[in-house]
Structure formats: structure tokens, C-alpha cells
Amino acid sequence: MPKLQLVIFDCDGVLVDSEVISNRVLAEQLSAHGLPTTLPEARRGYQGLLLSQVLSSAETRLGKPLPEGWIDHYVEVRGEAFRHELRPVANAPKLIERIESAGIAFCVASQGALTKTALSLELTGLSERFPAEARFSATQVKRGKPFPDLFLHAARSMGASPSACVVVEDTPSGVTAAVEAGMRVFAFAADGDPQALAEAGGEVVMSLAELPALLDIE
């Protein structure tokens, strides 16, 4: 691998501990509108999807449209839950400090909207580490994960060669996107399926504390 130029972080489940919160709220909102859904079912069926894809999939399962404005209401309820519960993922702040001290650039590239990323970073004290020019969203490209477009866009915007980038992801779709982009990818499996992440092509780690040694920045 060429000399490391850029570390690209996914946001949800990698930098911020949001997946359980988001999917719990999603399960509650779907259940309230006639589609009984548990937290595990929400995670299996919708985690990692764009909200437009969540809406389409849920309406297919429900057999009818959800109420107009359902996405906006979900985002509002989720945001309120974030304000009360959201925390950084264990070891994420320390890892970022190590990368910064090593003089390596880093950014965040999320399937979610930039407004969601901004709120998540602000609530977890990570906002100053990721200025606006180091935040990227699938809404900025033609195709989100599992396609490579988002990671390639982030690398190009940050002036890095794809082969000199490392991605930290926690979903098979994100790992697939990074592999397709020609980037080395560490699959963070503390709250996921290690086998599925490995099968997608990721180098599985169970803690972010493992990464400094793997990135040779101890």
C-alpha cells in the first residue's frame, strides 16, 4: 500500500454510537403506522439505507404509502433522541487525535445527510475535528453505498489517491463500497456481524483501539 494520505470514517456506528438509537426510533415510528417492527428487524432490514430507500422498502412491506411528511417526522424524533442519548464510539476521539498527530488527513463520509452528520458531530464533541470541508454525504453523489462513488468523491475532494486511503466502516454495504473504490478498509465489528464484514472484504477489528498499530501510527 502507498504511504497513507487519508483516513475516511463512516459516521454512524464508527464515530458516533447512533445505530441502536436510530433503529429504535425507526421501529417505533413504523410500528405506530401499522408496520409492527422490532429493533432487530429494523437493523436487519433498513440499517445502512438512504432514508428514501427506507421509505420505499417500508411502504412495500406495509402495502400502502406512509403518511406525507413521514421522513421529516422521523428525522425530528430521531434528532430529539440523539440530543438525549448520543455518545461518541469508544476510542474514537483518541484515534482521531493519533491520526492528527501523525500528520495524516481524515474526513467523514456518511450515507446520511450532511445535516445529520453535523448534528451527530456537534452532540458528541467531534465537530471541531471535522470542518465542513471534511464532511461528505451520499446525497452529494449519484449513487450511495454499496457503490464507490461517495468514497471516491471524498478522496478526490481531499486531494488523496484512492490507493493511499483507508476507510473505517461498520456495514457490509460500506465495506463493499470501499473495496470497489480500491481502498483498504477496516471493518469495525463491535456492534455488527464480523463474518458478513469479512465476506464483504473488510479487515475486521473489534475495537477502534486496534487501529493505531494497524495504521503504523502508534
Short mmCIF file of C-alpha atoms in Angstrom, two decimals:
data_model
loop_
_atom_site.label_atom_id
_atom_site.label_comp_id
_atom_site.label_asym_id
_atom_site.label_seq_id
_atom_site.Cartn_x
_atom_site.Cartn_y
_atom_site.Cartn_z
CA MET A 1 0.00 0.00 0.00
CA PRO A 2 1.31 3.53 -0.82
CA LYS A 3 2.06 5.93 2.01
CA LEU A 4 -1.18 6.67 3.84
CA GLN A 5 -2.69 10.01 2.80
CA LEU A 6 -6.25 9.91 4.11
CA VAL A 7 -8.43 8.07 6.62
CA ILE A 8 -12.13 8.13 5.74
CA PHE A 9 -14.55 7.44 8.57
CA ASP A 10 -18.14 6.39 8.28
CA CYS A 11 -20.15 8.32 10.88
CA ASP A 12 -22.96 6.20 12.33
CA GLY A 13 -21.63 3.27 14.32
CA VAL A 14 -18.00 4.28 13.76
CA LEU A 15 -17.63 7.81 15.14
CA VAL A 16 -20.95 8.09 16.97
CA ASP A 17 -22.91 5.38 18.74
CA SER A 18 -26.13 6.05 16.89
CA GLU A 19 -27.30 2.84 15.25
CA VAL A 20 -29.35 1.50 18.15
CA ILE A 21 -30.94 4.91 18.73
CA SER A 22 -31.79 5.46 15.06
CA ASN A 23 -33.20 2.00 14.53
CA ARG A 24 -35.15 2.00 17.79
CA VAL A 25 -36.86 5.24 16.73
CA LEU A 26 -37.41 3.80 13.26
CA ALA A 27 -39.02 0.66 14.69
CA GLU A 28 -41.28 2.77 16.90
CA GLN A 29 -42.32 5.04 14.01
CA LEU A 30 -43.04 2.16 11.65
CA SER A 31 -44.99 0.28 14.31
CA ALA A 32 -47.06 3.38 15.04
CA HIS A 33 -48.14 3.48 11.41
CA GLY A 34 -49.25 -0.14 11.07
CA LEU A 35 -46.00 -1.97 10.33
CA PRO A 36 -45.01 -3.78 13.55
CA THR A 37 -41.21 -3.70 13.70
CA THR A 38 -38.72 -4.66 16.40
CA LEU A 39 -35.28 -3.13 16.87
CA PRO A 40 -33.51 -6.22 15.46
CA GLU A 41 -35.87 -6.22 12.47
CA ALA A 42 -35.18 -2.55 11.82
CA ARG A 43 -31.45 -3.13 11.92
CA ARG A 44 -31.63 -6.15 9.60
CA GLY A 45 -33.99 -4.54 7.14
CA TYR A 46 -33.02 -0.89 6.98
CA GLN A 47 -29.62 -0.14 8.53
CA GLY A 48 -27.28 1.50 6.05
CA LEU A 49 -30.02 2.53 3.62
CA LEU A 50 -30.79 6.04 2.47
CA LEU A 51 -34.00 7.36 4.04
CA SER A 52 -35.64 7.34 0.62
CA GLN A 53 -34.83 3.63 0.40
CA VAL A 54 -36.15 3.04 3.92
CA LEU A 55 -39.41 4.72 2.95
CA SER A 56 -39.76 2.72 -0.26
CA SER A 57 -38.98 -0.59 1.43
CA ALA A 58 -41.31 0.09 4.36
CA GLU A 59 -44.19 1.09 2.08
CA THR A 60 -43.69 -2.09 0.05
CA ARG A 61 -43.91 -4.18 3.22
CA LEU A 62 -46.86 -2.18 4.51
CA GLY A 63 -48.69 -2.37 1.19
CA LYS A 64 -49.61 1.32 1.19
CA PRO A 65 -47.95 4.74 1.44
CA LEU A 66 -46.80 6.08 4.78
CA PRO A 67 -48.24 9.49 5.69
CA GLU A 68 -46.95 12.52 3.84
CA GLY A 69 -44.03 14.03 5.73
CA TRP A 70 -43.20 10.75 7.47
CA ILE A 71 -39.44 11.10 6.82
CA ASP A 72 -39.37 14.64 8.22
CA HIS A 73 -41.20 13.49 11.35
CA TYR A 74 -38.85 10.54 11.80
CA VAL A 75 -35.81 12.82 11.45
CA GLU A 76 -37.26 15.19 14.05
CA VAL A 77 -37.95 12.41 16.57
CA ARG A 78 -34.54 10.83 15.94
CA GLY A 79 -32.83 14.19 16.44
CA GLU A 80 -34.52 14.63 19.80
CA ALA A 81 -33.39 11.16 20.86
CA PHE A 82 -29.84 11.98 19.74
CA ARG A 83 -29.83 15.10 21.91
CA HIS A 84 -30.54 12.99 24.98
CA GLU A 85 -28.61 9.80 24.25
CA LEU A 86 -25.91 10.15 21.59
CA ARG A 87 -22.30 9.48 22.59
CA PRO A 88 -19.05 9.03 20.67
CA VAL A 89 -17.99 5.47 19.95
CA ALA A 90 -15.43 4.23 22.46
CA ASN A 91 -11.86 5.20 21.47
CA ALA A 92 -13.00 7.34 18.52
CA PRO A 93 -11.71 10.67 19.94
CA LYS A 94 -8.34 9.11 20.88
CA LEU A 95 -7.98 7.55 17.43
CA ILE A 96 -8.64 10.87 15.73
CA GLU A 97 -6.02 12.54 17.93
CA ARG A 98 -3.47 9.88 16.96
CA ILE A 99 -4.18 10.31 13.25
CA GLU A 100 -3.97 14.09 13.52
CA SER A 101 -0.70 13.90 15.48
CA ALA A 102 0.74 11.68 12.75
CA GLY A 103 0.00 14.38 10.19
CA ILE A 104 -2.47 12.27 8.24
CA ALA A 105 -5.62 13.84 6.82
CA PHE A 106 -9.02 12.45 7.78
CA CYS A 107 -12.66 13.06 6.92
CA VAL A 108 -16.13 11.61 7.36
CA ALA A 109 -18.22 10.10 4.55
CA SER A 110 -21.72 9.09 5.56
CA GLN A 111 -24.76 7.64 3.86
CA GLY A 112 -26.77 10.19 5.86
CA ALA A 113 -27.41 13.84 5.06
CA LEU A 114 -24.84 16.47 5.97
CA THR A 115 -27.28 17.97 8.47
CA LYS A 116 -27.44 14.65 10.32
CA THR A 117 -23.66 14.34 10.35
CA ALA A 118 -23.32 17.90 11.63
CA LEU A 119 -25.76 17.25 14.48
CA SER A 120 -24.07 13.97 15.41
CA LEU A 121 -20.60 15.51 15.48
CA GLU A 122 -21.78 18.51 17.47
CA LEU A 123 -23.55 16.42 20.11
CA THR A 124 -20.52 14.17 20.61
CA GLY A 125 -17.88 16.90 20.76
CA LEU A 126 -16.29 15.91 17.45
CA SER A 127 -17.46 18.84 15.35
CA GLU A 128 -14.20 20.81 15.52
CA ARG A 129 -12.26 17.78 14.34
CA PHE A 130 -14.28 17.59 11.13
CA PRO A 131 -14.72 21.00 9.49
CA ALA A 132 -17.30 21.40 6.75
CA GLU A 133 -14.76 20.72 4.00
CA ALA A 134 -14.03 17.31 5.57
CA ARG A 135 -17.64 16.11 5.63
CA PHE A 136 -19.19 14.17 2.77
CA SER A 137 -22.61 12.63 2.18
CA ALA A 138 -24.15 10.16 -0.24
CA THR A 139 -26.55 12.97 -1.14
CA GLN A 140 -23.62 14.61 -2.98
CA VAL A 141 -23.09 11.74 -5.42
CA LYS A 142 -25.18 9.82 -7.92
CA ARG A 143 -25.06 6.52 -6.05
CA GLY A 144 -24.64 5.84 -2.35
CA LYS A 145 -23.07 2.80 -0.72
CA PRO A 146 -22.53 -0.03 -1.73
CA PHE A 147 -21.28 1.84 -4.79
CA PRO A 148 -17.85 3.50 -4.55
CA ASP A 149 -18.97 6.99 -5.60
CA LEU A 150 -19.02 8.55 -2.12
CA PHE A 151 -15.55 7.37 -1.11
CA LEU A 152 -14.07 8.37 -4.46
CA HIS A 153 -15.68 11.79 -4.13
CA ALA A 154 -14.23 12.20 -0.63
CA ALA A 155 -10.74 11.18 -1.75
CA ARG A 156 -10.84 13.49 -4.76
CA SER A 157 -12.08 16.41 -2.67
CA MET A 158 -9.36 15.81 -0.06
CA GLY A 159 -6.64 15.50 -2.71
CA ALA A 160 -5.83 11.87 -1.97
CA SER A 161 -5.25 8.89 -4.22
CA PRO A 162 -7.77 6.07 -3.62
CA SER A 163 -4.96 3.55 -3.22
CA ALA A 164 -3.50 5.72 -0.41
CA CYS A 165 -6.78 5.87 1.52
CA VAL A 166 -8.04 3.78 4.42
CA VAL A 167 -11.75 3.52 5.21
CA VAL A 168 -13.25 2.64 8.59
CA GLU A 169 -16.73 1.14 8.14
CA ASP A 170 -19.21 -0.93 10.11
CA THR A 171 -21.65 -2.25 7.49
CA PRO A 172 -21.20 -4.73 4.64
CA SER A 173 -22.52 -2.17 2.15
CA GLY A 174 -19.94 0.37 3.31
CA VAL A 175 -17.15 -2.18 3.19
CA THR A 176 -18.21 -3.17 -0.33
CA ALA A 177 -18.15 0.48 -1.40
CA ALA A 178 -14.63 0.96 -0.05
CA VAL A 179 -13.34 -2.21 -1.71
CA GLU A 180 -14.88 -1.12 -5.02
CA ALA A 181 -13.16 2.25 -4.62
CA GLY A 182 -9.80 0.48 -4.39
CA MET A 183 -9.23 1.44 -0.76
CA ARG A 184 -8.06 -0.57 2.21
CA VAL A 185 -10.96 -0.98 4.62
CA PHE A 186 -11.08 -1.79 8.31
CA ALA A 187 -14.44 -3.30 9.25
CA PHE A 188 -15.40 -2.26 12.79
CA ALA A 189 -17.43 -5.18 14.13
CA ALA A 190 -18.04 -4.31 17.79
CA ASP A 191 -21.75 -3.97 17.08
CA GLY A 192 -22.01 -5.92 13.83
CA ASP A 193 -21.53 -9.26 12.12
CA PRO A 194 -17.79 -10.00 11.78
CA GLN A 195 -18.35 -12.78 9.25
CA ALA A 196 -20.51 -10.62 6.96
CA LEU A 197 -17.99 -7.76 7.16
CA ALA A 198 -15.10 -10.09 6.36
CA GLU A 199 -17.00 -11.63 3.45
CA ALA A 200 -17.53 -8.13 2.06
CA GLY A 201 -13.76 -7.67 2.01
CA GLY A 202 -13.00 -5.85 5.25
CA GLU A 203 -10.15 -6.39 7.70
CA VAL A 204 -12.18 -6.97 10.84
CA VAL A 205 -11.37 -5.11 14.07
CA MET A 206 -13.37 -5.32 17.27
CA SER A 207 -12.16 -2.03 18.78
CA LEU A 208 -11.01 1.28 17.34
CA ALA A 209 -8.09 0.99 19.77
CA GLU A 210 -6.61 -1.61 17.39
CA LEU A 211 -6.22 0.88 14.55
CA PRO A 212 -3.16 2.93 15.55
CA ALA A 213 -0.99 -0.19 15.37
CA LEU A 214 -2.58 -1.29 12.09
CA LEU A 215 -2.06 2.19 10.63
CA ASP A 216 1.50 2.26 11.97
CA ILE A 217 0.92 5.47 13.94
CA GLU A 218 1.48 4.20 17.48
#
